[in-house]
CSV table of C-alpha atoms in Angstrom, one decimal:
chain,number,residue,atom,x,y,z
A,203,MET,CA,0.1,0.0,0.0
A,204,ARG,CA,1.5,3.2,-1.2
A,205,ILE,CA,0.5,6.4,0.9
A,206,GLY,CA,1.6,9.8,0.0
A,207,ILE,CA,2.6,12.4,2.7
A,208,ALA,CA,1.7,16.1,2.1
A,209,GLY,CA,0.5,19.1,4.0
A,210,CYS,CA,0.6,22.7,5.0
A,211,PHE,CA,0.3,23.7,8.5
A,212,HIS,CA,-0.7,27.4,9.4
A,213,GLU,CA,-2.9,28.7,12.3
A,214,THR,CA,-4.1,32.1,11.2
A,215,ASN,CA,-4.8,34.9,13.4
A,216,THR,CA,-7.0,37.3,11.4
A,217,PHE,CA,-6.6,40.1,14.1
A,218,ALA,CA,-2.9,40.1,14.0
A,219,PRO,CA,-1.1,42.9,12.3
A,220,GLY,CA,0.4,42.5,8.7
A,221,VAL,CA,0.2,39.6,6.3
A,222,THR,CA,1.9,36.3,6.0
A,223,GLY,CA,3.7,35.9,2.8
A,224,LEU,CA,5.4,33.0,0.8
A,225,SER,CA,8.8,34.0,2.4
A,226,ASP,CA,7.6,33.0,5.8
A,227,PHE,CA,6.7,29.5,4.7
A,228,GLN,CA,9.9,29.1,2.7
A,229,ARG,CA,11.8,28.7,6.0
A,230,GLU,CA,10.1,25.3,6.3
A,231,TRP,CA,9.5,24.3,2.7
A,232,HIS,CA,10.3,20.6,2.0
A,233,GLU,CA,9.7,19.1,-1.4
A,234,GLY,CA,10.6,15.4,-2.1
A,235,GLU,CA,11.7,12.5,0.1
A,236,ASN,CA,15.2,13.7,0.8
A,237,ALA,CA,14.3,17.2,2.2
A,238,PHE,CA,11.3,15.7,4.2
A,239,ARG,CA,13.4,13.1,5.7
A,240,GLN,CA,16.1,15.4,6.7
A,241,ALA,CA,13.6,17.8,8.4
A,242,TYR,CA,11.4,15.2,10.2
A,243,GLU,CA,12.9,11.8,10.5
A,244,GLY,CA,13.1,10.8,14.2
A,245,THR,CA,10.9,13.6,15.4
A,246,ARG,CA,7.8,13.2,17.5
A,247,THR,CA,5.6,14.8,15.0
A,248,SER,CA,3.0,13.8,12.6
A,249,MET,CA,5.4,13.9,9.9
A,250,GLY,CA,7.9,11.8,11.8
A,251,ALA,CA,5.0,9.3,12.5
A,252,ALA,CA,4.3,9.2,8.8
A,253,LEU,CA,7.9,8.2,8.0
A,254,ASP,CA,7.8,5.6,10.8
A,255,ALA,CA,4.6,4.1,9.5
A,256,THR,CA,6.7,2.1,6.9
A,257,GLU,CA,8.2,0.0,9.6
A,258,VAL,CA,5.4,0.2,12.2
A,259,LEU,CA,2.5,-0.5,9.9
A,260,GLY,CA,4.0,-2.0,6.7
A,261,LEU,CA,2.9,0.8,4.6
A,262,GLN,CA,5.1,2.4,1.8
A,263,MET,CA,5.1,6.0,2.7
A,264,ILE,CA,6.0,8.5,0.0
A,265,PRO,CA,7.0,12.1,1.2
A,266,LEU,CA,5.8,14.6,-1.4
A,267,PHE,CA,5.5,18.2,0.1
A,268,TYR,CA,5.1,19.8,3.5
A,269,THR,CA,5.4,23.4,4.7
A,270,TYR,CA,4.9,25.3,7.9
A,271,THR,CA,5.3,28.6,9.5
A,272,THR,CA,4.8,29.8,13.0
A,273,PRO,CA,1.1,31.0,13.5
A,274,SER,CA,0.7,34.6,12.3
A,275,SER,CA,-1.5,37.0,10.5
A,276,MET,CA,-3.7,36.5,7.4
A,277,VAL,CA,-2.0,34.6,4.6
A,278,GLU,CA,-1.5,36.5,1.4
A,279,ASP,CA,-3.7,34.9,-1.4
A,280,GLU,CA,-0.6,34.8,-3.7
A,281,ALA,CA,1.2,32.6,-1.0
A,282,MET,CA,-1.8,30.3,-0.6
A,283,ASP,CA,-2.0,29.9,-4.3
A,284,LYS,CA,1.7,28.8,-4.5
A,285,ILE,CA,1.4,26.6,-1.6
A,286,ILE,CA,-1.7,24.9,-3.0
A,287,GLN,CA,-0.3,24.7,-6.5
A,288,THR,CA,2.9,23.0,-5.2
A,289,LEU,CA,1.0,20.4,-3.0
A,290,ILE,CA,-1.4,19.5,-5.9
A,291,GLU,CA,1.5,19.2,-8.4
A,292,SER,CA,3.4,17.0,-5.9
A,293,VAL,CA,0.5,14.7,-5.5
A,294,ALA,CA,-0.5,14.6,-9.2
A,295,ALA,CA,3.0,13.5,-10.2
A,296,GLN,CA,2.6,10.5,-8.1
A,297,ALA,CA,-1.1,10.0,-8.2
A,298,ASP,CA,-1.1,6.8,-10.4
A,299,ARG,CA,1.1,5.2,-7.9
A,300,LEU,CA,-0.8,6.2,-4.7
A,301,ASP,CA,-3.3,4.2,-2.9
A,302,GLY,CA,-4.1,7.0,-0.5
A,303,LEU,CA,-3.0,10.3,1.1
A,304,LEU,CA,-2.0,11.5,4.6
A,305,LEU,CA,-2.7,15.1,4.7
A,306,ILE,CA,-1.2,17.1,7.6
A,307,VAL,CA,-2.8,20.4,8.2
A,308,HIS,CA,-3.8,22.5,11.1
A,309,GLY,CA,-7.5,23.2,10.3
A,310,ALA,CA,-7.5,27.0,11.0
A,311,MET,CA,-5.7,28.4,7.8
A,312,ALA,CA,-7.2,31.5,6.2
A,313,SER,CA,-6.2,33.7,3.4
A,314,GLU,CA,-7.1,37.2,2.3
A,315,THR,CA,-10.2,35.9,0.4
A,316,VAL,CA,-10.4,32.1,1.5
A,317,GLU,CA,-11.5,31.5,5.1
A,318,ASP,CA,-11.4,27.8,4.8
A,319,VAL,CA,-8.0,26.9,3.1
A,320,GLU,CA,-7.9,23.3,4.1
A,321,GLY,CA,-11.4,22.9,2.5
A,322,LEU,CA,-9.9,24.4,-0.7
A,323,MET,CA,-7.0,22.0,-0.5
A,324,LEU,CA,-9.3,19.0,-0.2
A,325,ARG,CA,-11.5,20.1,-3.0
A,326,ARG,CA,-8.4,20.3,-5.3
A,327,LEU,CA,-7.0,17.0,-4.1
A,328,ARG,CA,-10.3,15.3,-4.9
A,329,ALA,CA,-9.9,16.5,-8.4
A,330,VAL,CA,-6.6,14.9,-8.7
A,331,LEU,CA,-7.0,11.7,-6.6
A,332,GLY,CA,-10.9,11.0,-7.1
A,333,SER,CA,-12.2,8.6,-4.6
A,334,LYS,CA,-8.7,7.4,-3.3
A,335,PRO,CA,-8.8,7.7,0.5
A,336,ILE,CA,-7.5,10.7,2.3
A,337,ALA,CA,-6.7,10.8,6.1
A,338,MET,CA,-6.2,14.3,7.5
A,339,THR,CA,-4.6,15.1,10.9
A,340,ILE,CA,-5.7,18.3,12.3
A,341,ASP,CA,-4.7,20.5,15.5
A,342,LEU,CA,-7.0,20.5,18.5
A,343,HIS,CA,-7.5,24.2,17.7
A,344,ALA,CA,-8.9,23.5,14.1
A,345,ASN,CA,-12.1,25.5,13.0
A,346,MET,CA,-13.7,22.5,11.2
A,347,SER,CA,-15.9,23.2,8.2
A,348,GLN,CA,-18.5,20.8,6.5
A,349,GLU,CA,-16.4,20.7,3.5
A,350,MET,CA,-13.4,19.4,5.3
A,351,THR,CA,-15.7,16.7,6.9
A,352,ASP,CA,-17.2,15.7,3.7
A,353,LEU,CA,-14.0,15.5,1.7
A,354,ALA,CA,-11.6,13.7,3.9
A,355,ASP,CA,-12.3,10.0,4.7
A,356,PHE,CA,-10.7,10.3,8.2
A,357,ILE,CA,-10.1,13.3,10.3
A,358,VAL,CA,-7.9,12.7,13.3
A,359,GLY,CA,-7.3,15.6,15.7
A,360,TYR,CA,-4.8,15.9,18.5
A,361,ASP,CA,-6.2,14.8,21.9
A,362,THR,CA,-3.9,16.9,23.9
A,363,TYR,CA,-3.1,20.4,24.8
A,364,PRO,CA,-0.3,21.1,25.1
A,365,HIS,CA,0.0,19.2,21.9
A,366,ILE,CA,2.2,16.2,22.8
A,367,ASP,CA,0.5,13.6,20.7
A,368,ALA,CA,1.0,14.7,17.2
A,369,TYR,CA,3.3,11.6,16.5
A,370,GLU,CA,0.5,9.2,17.9
A,371,ARG,CA,-2.2,10.8,15.8
A,372,GLY,CA,-0.2,10.7,12.8
A,373,LEU,CA,0.2,6.9,13.2
A,374,GLU,CA,-3.5,6.6,14.0
A,375,ALA,CA,-4.3,8.2,10.8
A,376,CYS,CA,-2.0,5.9,8.8
A,377,GLU,CA,-3.5,2.9,10.5
A,378,LEU,CA,-7.1,3.9,9.6
A,379,LEU,CA,-6.0,4.3,6.1
A,380,ARG,CA,-4.6,0.9,6.0
A,381,LYS,CA,-7.8,-0.5,7.4
A,382,LEU,CA,-9.9,1.2,4.7
A,383,LEU,CA,-7.6,-0.1,1.9
A,384,GLU,CA,-7.8,-3.5,3.3
A,385,GLY,CA,-11.5,-3.3,3.2
A,386,THR,CA,-12.2,-3.9,7.0
A,387,VAL,CA,-13.8,-0.5,7.7
A,388,ARG,CA,-16.3,1.8,6.0
A,389,PRO,CA,-15.9,5.3,7.6
A,390,THR,CA,-18.9,7.5,8.0
A,391,ARG,CA,-18.5,11.0,9.6
A,392,TYR,CA,-20.6,13.5,11.5
A,393,LEU,CA,-19.7,17.1,12.2
A,394,ALA,CA,-21.4,18.4,15.3
A,395,ARG,CA,-21.3,22.3,15.9
A,396,PRO,CA,-22.6,23.3,19.3
A,397,GLY,CA,-22.2,27.0,18.6
A,398,VAL,CA,-19.6,27.9,21.2
A,399,LEU,CA,-16.4,30.0,20.9
A,400,ILE,CA,-13.8,29.6,23.6
A,401,ALA,CA,-10.4,30.9,24.2
A,402,PRO,CA,-7.5,28.4,24.2
A,403,THR,CA,-6.7,29.1,28.0
A,404,LEU,CA,-9.3,26.7,29.3
A,405,MET,CA,-8.5,23.9,26.7
A,406,ASN,CA,-5.7,22.4,28.8
A,407,THR,CA,-6.5,18.7,28.5
A,408,ASN,CA,-4.8,17.9,31.8
A,409,GLN,CA,-7.3,20.0,33.7
A,410,ALA,CA,-11.1,20.1,34.1
A,411,PRO,CA,-13.4,21.0,32.4
A,412,MET,CA,-11.4,20.1,29.2
A,413,SER,CA,-10.0,16.8,30.7
A,414,GLU,CA,-13.7,15.7,31.6
A,415,LEU,CA,-14.7,16.3,28.0
A,416,MET,CA,-11.7,14.3,26.7
A,417,ASP,CA,-12.5,11.4,29.0
A,418,MET,CA,-16.0,11.2,27.4
A,419,ALA,CA,-14.4,11.3,23.9
A,420,TYR,CA,-12.1,8.4,24.9
A,421,ALA,CA,-15.0,6.4,26.3
A,422,TYR,CA,-17.0,6.8,23.2
A,423,GLU,CA,-13.9,5.7,21.0
A,424,SER,CA,-13.8,2.5,23.1
A,425,LYS,CA,-17.3,1.6,21.8
A,426,THR,CA,-17.9,-0.9,19.0
A,427,ASP,CA,-18.2,0.6,15.4
A,428,VAL,CA,-16.4,3.9,16.7
A,429,LEU,CA,-13.3,4.6,14.7
A,430,ASN,CA,-12.3,8.1,16.0
A,431,VAL,CA,-13.9,10.9,18.1
A,432,THR,CA,-12.1,14.2,17.5
A,433,ALA,CA,-12.8,17.2,19.9
A,434,ALA,CA,-11.7,20.3,17.9
A,435,GLY,CA,-11.8,23.3,20.3
A,436,GLY,CA,-11.6,25.8,17.5
A,437,PHE,CA,-9.4,28.9,17.1
A,438,ALA,CA,-11.1,32.0,18.5
A,439,PHE,CA,-8.6,34.3,16.9
A,440,ALA,CA,-9.7,33.5,13.4
A,441,ASP,CA,-12.8,35.7,12.4
A,442,VAL,CA,-14.4,33.2,10.1
A,443,SER,CA,-17.8,31.7,9.7
A,444,CYS,CA,-16.6,28.2,10.9
A,445,ALA,CA,-14.9,29.3,14.0
A,446,GLY,CA,-15.8,27.5,17.2
A,447,PHE,CA,-15.9,24.2,18.9
A,448,THR,CA,-16.8,21.2,16.9
A,449,PHE,CA,-16.7,17.3,17.3
A,450,VAL,CA,-16.0,15.1,14.3
A,451,VAL,CA,-17.2,11.6,15.0
A,452,THR,CA,-16.0,8.7,12.6
A,453,THR,CA,-17.9,5.3,12.8
A,454,ASP,CA,-17.7,2.2,10.8
A,455,GLY,CA,-20.6,2.3,8.7
A,456,ASN,CA,-23.0,3.6,11.4
A,457,PRO,CA,-24.0,7.3,10.8
A,458,LEU,CA,-26.8,7.2,13.4
A,459,LEU,CA,-24.3,6.2,16.1
A,460,ALA,CA,-21.9,9.1,14.9
A,461,ARG,CA,-24.6,11.7,15.1
A,462,LYS,CA,-25.6,10.4,18.7
A,463,ILE,CA,-22.1,10.8,19.9
A,464,GLY,CA,-21.5,14.1,18.3
A,465,ASP,CA,-24.9,15.5,19.6
A,466,GLU,CA,-24.3,14.1,23.2
A,467,LEU,CA,-20.9,15.8,23.3
A,468,SER,CA,-22.4,18.9,22.2
A,469,GLN,CA,-25.0,18.9,24.8
A,470,TRP,CA,-22.5,18.5,27.5
A,471,LEU,CA,-20.4,21.3,26.3
A,472,LEU,CA,-23.5,23.7,26.1
A,473,LYS,CA,-24.4,22.6,29.6
A,474,ASN,CA,-20.8,23.3,30.9
A,475,GLN,CA,-19.8,26.2,28.6
A,476,ASP,CA,-19.6,28.7,31.5
A,477,ARG,CA,-16.9,26.6,33.2
A,478,PHE,CA,-14.7,27.4,30.2
A,479,ALA,CA,-14.5,31.1,31.0
A,480,PRO,CA,-10.9,32.1,32.1
A,481,VAL,CA,-10.1,33.8,35.3
A,482,LEU,CA,-8.1,37.0,34.5
A,483,PHE,CA,-5.9,39.5,36.4
A,484,SER,CA,-4.6,42.9,35.4
A,485,ALA,CA,-0.9,42.9,34.9
A,486,LYS,CA,-0.4,44.9,38.1
A,487,SER,CA,-2.9,42.8,40.1
A,488,ALA,CA,-1.1,39.7,38.9
A,489,ILE,CA,2.2,40.8,40.3
A,490,GLU,CA,0.5,41.9,43.6
A,491,GLU,CA,-1.2,38.5,43.8
A,492,ALA,CA,2.0,36.5,43.3
A,493,SER,CA,3.7,38.6,46.0
A,494,ARG,CA,0.8,38.1,48.4
A,495,GLN,CA,1.0,34.3,47.9
A,496,GLY,CA,4.8,34.3,47.9
A,497,LEU,CA,5.0,31.4,45.5
A,498,PHE,CA,7.9,31.6,43.0
A,499,PRO,CA,8.8,31.2,40.2
A,500,THR,CA,5.3,32.5,39.2
A,501,VAL,CA,4.6,32.3,35.4
A,502,LEU,CA,2.6,35.3,34.1
A,503,VAL,CA,0.7,34.0,31.2
A,504,GLU,CA,0.5,36.9,28.6
A,505,SER,CA,-2.0,35.1,26.4
A,506,SER,CA,-2.8,38.3,24.6
A,507,ASP,CA,0.6,38.1,23.0
A,508,ASN,CA,0.6,34.5,22.4
A,509,VAL,CA,3.1,33.4,19.8
A,510,GLY,CA,1.4,30.2,19.3
A,511,ALA,CA,-1.7,32.0,18.3
A,512,GLY,CA,-0.2,34.4,15.9
A,513,SER,CA,0.7,37.3,18.0
A,514,PRO,CA,3.6,39.7,17.3
A,515,ALA,CA,5.5,38.7,20.4
A,516,ASP,CA,6.5,42.4,21.2
A,517,ALA,CA,3.7,43.4,23.6
A,518,THR,CA,5.0,45.5,26.4
A,519,HIS,CA,2.1,45.7,28.9
A,520,VAL,CA,3.4,43.1,31.2
A,521,ILE,CA,7.1,44.2,31.2
A,522,HIS,CA,6.2,47.6,31.8
A,523,GLU,CA,4.6,46.7,35.1
A,524,LEU,CA,7.4,44.6,35.9
A,525,LEU,CA,9.9,47.4,35.4
A,526,GLU,CA,7.7,49.6,37.7
A,527,GLN,CA,8.1,47.4,40.5
A,528,ARG,CA,11.6,46.7,42.2
A,529,LYS,CA,10.8,43.8,44.6
A,530,HIS,CA,11.1,40.9,42.2
A,531,SER,CA,13.4,39.6,39.4
A,532,PHE,CA,12.0,38.7,36.1
A,533,LEU,CA,12.7,36.9,32.9
A,534,VAL,CA,11.0,38.3,29.6
A,535,VAL,CA,11.5,37.3,25.9
A,536,LEU,CA,10.5,39.9,23.3
A,537,CYS,CA,10.8,39.8,19.6
A,538,ASP,CA,12.5,43.0,18.3
A,539,GLY,CA,15.0,42.7,15.5
A,540,GLN,CA,16.0,46.3,15.7
A,541,ALA,CA,16.8,46.0,19.5
A,542,VAL,CA,18.9,42.8,18.6
A,543,ALA,CA,20.9,44.8,15.9
A,544,GLU,CA,21.6,47.5,18.5
A,545,ALA,CA,22.9,44.9,21.0
A,546,GLU,CA,25.1,43.2,18.4
A,547,ALA,CA,26.7,46.7,17.7
A,548,ALA,CA,27.2,47.2,21.4
A,549,GLY,CA,28.7,44.0,22.0
A,550,VAL,CA,28.9,41.4,24.9
A,551,GLY,CA,29.9,42.9,28.2
A,552,ASN,CA,29.0,46.5,27.1
A,553,ALA,CA,26.3,48.9,28.3
A,554,TYR,CA,23.0,48.9,26.5
A,555,SER,CA,20.0,51.3,26.5
A,556,TYR,CA,17.1,51.0,24.0
A,557,ASP,CA,13.4,51.2,23.6
A,558,VAL,CA,12.3,47.6,23.1
A,559,GLY,CA,9.0,46.0,22.0
A,560,GLY,CA,5.8,47.7,20.8
A,561,LYS,CA,6.9,48.2,17.1
A,562,THR,CA,4.9,45.7,15.0
A,563,ASP,CA,1.6,47.5,15.2
A,564,ARG,CA,3.2,50.8,14.0
A,565,LEU,CA,5.0,49.0,11.3
A,566,PHE,CA,1.8,48.0,9.8
A,567,GLY,CA,0.0,51.2,10.7
A,568,LYS,CA,-2.2,49.8,13.3
A,569,PRO,CA,-3.3,51.2,16.7
A,570,PRO,CA,-0.7,50.2,19.3
A,571,ILE,CA,-2.9,47.7,21.2
A,572,HIS,CA,0.2,45.7,22.1
A,573,GLY,CA,1.8,48.7,24.0
A,574,GLU,CA,4.3,51.3,23.5
A,575,PRO,CA,8.1,50.5,23.3
A,576,VAL,CA,9.7,50.4,26.9
A,577,ARG,CA,13.3,51.7,27.7
A,578,ILE,CA,15.5,49.0,29.1
A,579,ALA,CA,19.1,49.6,30.3
A,580,GLY,CA,21.7,47.2,31.4
A,581,THR,CA,24.7,45.1,30.0
A,582,ILE,CA,24.8,42.7,27.0
A,583,ARG,CA,25.2,39.3,28.8
A,584,ALA,CA,25.3,37.1,25.6
A,585,LEU,CA,24.8,37.1,21.9
A,586,SER,CA,23.6,34.0,20.0
A,587,ASP,CA,22.5,32.6,16.6
A,588,GLY,CA,19.3,31.6,18.2
A,589,ARG,CA,19.4,27.9,17.3
A,590,TYR,CA,18.2,25.1,19.6
A,591,LYS,CA,16.6,21.8,19.5
A,592,HIS,CA,13.3,20.7,21.2
A,593,ASN,CA,14.2,18.1,23.8
A,594,GLY,CA,11.0,18.2,25.8
A,595,PRO,CA,7.7,16.4,25.0
A,596,TYR,CA,6.5,19.1,22.5
A,597,MET,CA,7.8,18.4,18.9
A,598,THR,CA,10.7,16.4,20.4
A,599,GLY,CA,13.8,16.4,18.2
A,600,MET,CA,12.6,19.4,16.0
A,601,ALA,CA,15.2,22.0,15.3
A,602,ALA,CA,14.2,25.6,16.1
A,603,GLU,CA,15.4,29.1,15.4
A,604,MET,CA,15.0,32.3,17.1
A,605,GLY,CA,17.1,34.4,14.7
A,606,LYS,CA,19.9,36.5,16.2
A,607,THR,CA,19.3,36.8,19.9
A,608,ALA,CA,20.7,39.1,22.7
A,609,VAL,CA,20.5,38.6,26.4
A,610,VAL,CA,20.3,41.8,28.3
A,611,GLU,CA,20.9,42.0,32.2
A,612,LEU,CA,19.2,45.0,33.6
A,613,GLU,CA,20.8,47.5,35.8
A,614,ARG,CA,18.4,46.7,38.6
A,615,GLY,CA,20.8,44.5,40.4
A,616,ASP,CA,18.6,41.6,40.8
A,617,GLY,CA,19.7,39.7,37.7
A,618,SER,CA,16.5,40.3,35.8
A,619,LEU,CA,16.8,39.5,32.1
A,620,VAL,CA,15.3,40.6,28.9
A,621,VAL,CA,15.9,38.2,25.9
A,622,LEU,CA,15.6,39.9,22.5
A,623,THR,CA,15.0,37.8,19.4
A,624,GLU,CA,14.8,38.5,15.6
A,625,GLN,CA,12.1,36.0,15.1
A,626,ARG,CA,9.0,35.1,17.3
A,627,VAL,CA,9.6,32.1,19.5
A,628,PRO,CA,6.8,30.2,21.2
A,629,PRO,CA,7.9,29.0,24.5
A,630,TRP,CA,7.2,25.3,23.9
A,631,ASP,CA,10.6,23.9,25.0
A,632,ILE,CA,12.8,25.1,27.9
A,633,ASN,CA,15.9,24.9,25.6
A,634,HIS,CA,14.9,28.2,24.2
A,635,VAL,CA,16.3,29.9,27.2
A,636,ARG,CA,18.7,27.3,28.6
A,637,THR,CA,20.7,27.3,25.3
A,638,LEU,CA,21.3,30.9,26.2
A,639,GLY,CA,22.8,30.0,29.6
A,640,ILE,CA,19.7,31.0,31.4
A,641,ASP,CA,18.3,29.0,34.4
A,642,PRO,CA,14.5,30.1,34.5
A,643,SER,CA,14.0,28.7,38.0
A,644,SER,CA,16.2,31.5,39.5
A,645,TYR,CA,13.8,34.2,38.6
A,646,ASP,CA,10.6,35.3,40.6
A,647,PHE,CA,8.5,36.0,37.5
A,648,ILE,CA,8.7,34.3,34.0
A,649,VAL,CA,6.7,36.0,31.5
A,650,VAL,CA,5.4,33.6,28.8
A,651,LYS,CA,3.8,34.8,25.6
A,652,ALA,CA,1.4,31.7,25.4
A,653,ALA,CA,-1.7,30.3,26.8
A,654,VAL,CA,-1.2,26.7,27.7
A,655,ALA,CA,1.7,25.2,25.7
A,656,TRP,CA,4.2,27.1,28.0
A,657,ARG,CA,3.6,24.2,30.4
A,658,THR,CA,5.9,21.8,28.4
A,659,ALA,CA,8.7,24.3,29.0
A,660,PHE,CA,8.1,25.7,32.3
A,661,GLY,CA,5.2,23.7,34.0
A,662,GLU,CA,7.5,21.6,36.2
A,663,LEU,CA,9.2,24.5,37.9
A,664,ALA,CA,6.3,26.9,38.1
A,665,ALA,CA,5.0,27.4,41.7
A,666,LEU,CA,2.2,29.4,40.4
A,667,SER,CA,0.8,30.8,37.2
A,668,ILE,CA,-1.7,33.6,36.7
A,669,GLU,CA,-3.6,34.6,33.5
A,670,VAL,CA,-3.0,38.2,32.8
A,671,ASP,CA,-5.7,40.3,30.8
A,672,THR,CA,-3.9,42.8,28.6
A,673,PRO,CA,-4.9,44.1,25.2
A,674,GLY,CA,-3.8,42.0,22.3
A,675,CYS,CA,-4.7,40.1,19.0
A,676,SER,CA,-4.9,36.8,21.0
A,677,SER,CA,-6.6,37.9,24.3
A,678,SER,CA,-8.3,35.4,26.3
A,679,ASN,CA,-10.9,38.0,27.1
A,680,LEU,CA,-12.6,37.5,23.7
A,681,SER,CA,-15.0,40.6,24.2
A,682,ARG,CA,-11.8,42.7,23.4
A,683,LEU,CA,-11.8,41.3,19.8
A,684,PRO,CA,-13.8,43.1,16.9
A,685,TYR,CA,-15.6,40.1,15.4
A,686,ARG,CA,-17.4,40.5,12.1
A,687,ASN,CA,-17.7,37.2,10.3
A,688,ILE,CA,-18.2,34.5,13.0
A,689,ALA,CA,-21.6,32.8,13.0
A,690,ALA,CA,-24.4,35.2,14.3
A,691,ASP,CA,-25.8,32.7,16.8
A,692,ILE,CA,-22.5,31.6,18.3
A,693,HIS,CA,-22.1,32.1,22.1
A,694,ILE,CA,-18.7,33.8,22.8
A,695,ILE,CA,-17.3,32.7,26.2
A,696,SER,CA,-15.3,35.8,27.5
A,697,GLY,CA,-13.2,35.9,30.6
A,698,GLU,CA,-13.8,38.4,33.3
A,699,LEU,CA,-11.3,40.7,34.9
A,700,THR,CA,-11.3,39.6,38.6
A,701,ARG,CA,-9.0,42.3,39.8
């Protein structure tokens, strides 16, 4: 059985400043077997799983094309067209040899004129492959459309957030393809859409209420005739009509059972939706609360500037408050290429004074919702090329780059550090700071530009974590966002500022 491997993975934040162009994807652009294997062989990713399916499942896996870029703003139509063209051409060139296809996508990619890029991909793929089976892996934050559900034979979503099961779900999708080609299953799918929009913060699958929902999904998957139950929490920062929580249930020739399970899961979510509202603090109150409890390190969760949700990574609301107080040390990572260049010019061991952060909004002519630049002063402690490898449970084995990086020790006298990077870096692996010679456990406050996935980097050392409510394009307080295109009847679950 010959299975092609192809895909494009992007999570599109339609509120983020700027646009995402082809050059952003070309950093992770892999055509053909050699390039694919060099990038993903031995990694705990869906791509790594697809390569291992040859040995594990006895399938002949044929790498074709895959591209990825860090979650970011709306994708330019020109970039989308080139990506889909390359994907289709790579599949078409091997179509006669293929028995099926594994399509690796996020499920929340949007371009300037296409709100459901994955649906368009599948439509184009069907024109090439006809009825040959397609299994699609998706992120837990996919915004599932009916077209995606109709055109893929299998939809297998991550079961975890932080997403540490991409490898397992990749193998699962390949195994389902094998069963279909063997003629032992007849997949029928049902898409349930309860009409709820939830921020990622309360989708941590290790904590209630999300853990309870996933336990229900696992229980349903153990039933006879149930092939897969995917709970797709949706991506609230994509202002598209298909945004929101969905369930995709795949059964073995039993459409009534698929509908029954999907509807029961939807009913549970509707009954428990208010439990998914985050508890939020202002930046100042969060610092005060941590001081009151005396639990350190405290992770200040700046989800409004969540790199993994497409934010610019240069918001300054939290660092501004930390600079105002003098009692506690802190560690902050900011993306600011100009500031890095200034640090390089100064050199290691020399004094540094510069206005950092708060630049992306202005660059694209947007109101400065992510804050104004803040002045920092100190000494250049280190300069780096910003390269590291994921050794933790998230994307294990993957190489990562922050671009040129500078570490500035502030003149406060408490060792506080500001790490400046050329490229946005999601805090998914602790090596992004350890490779710079930083021990994060030695700081009172660690600021993470994330929602939940930071736990794979800092979860074990955090004595306390506090969700901070600040303005930004990925705010957990969804009432801050100017929605125009989401479904009119969807219920938006917004966090409330407690202090």
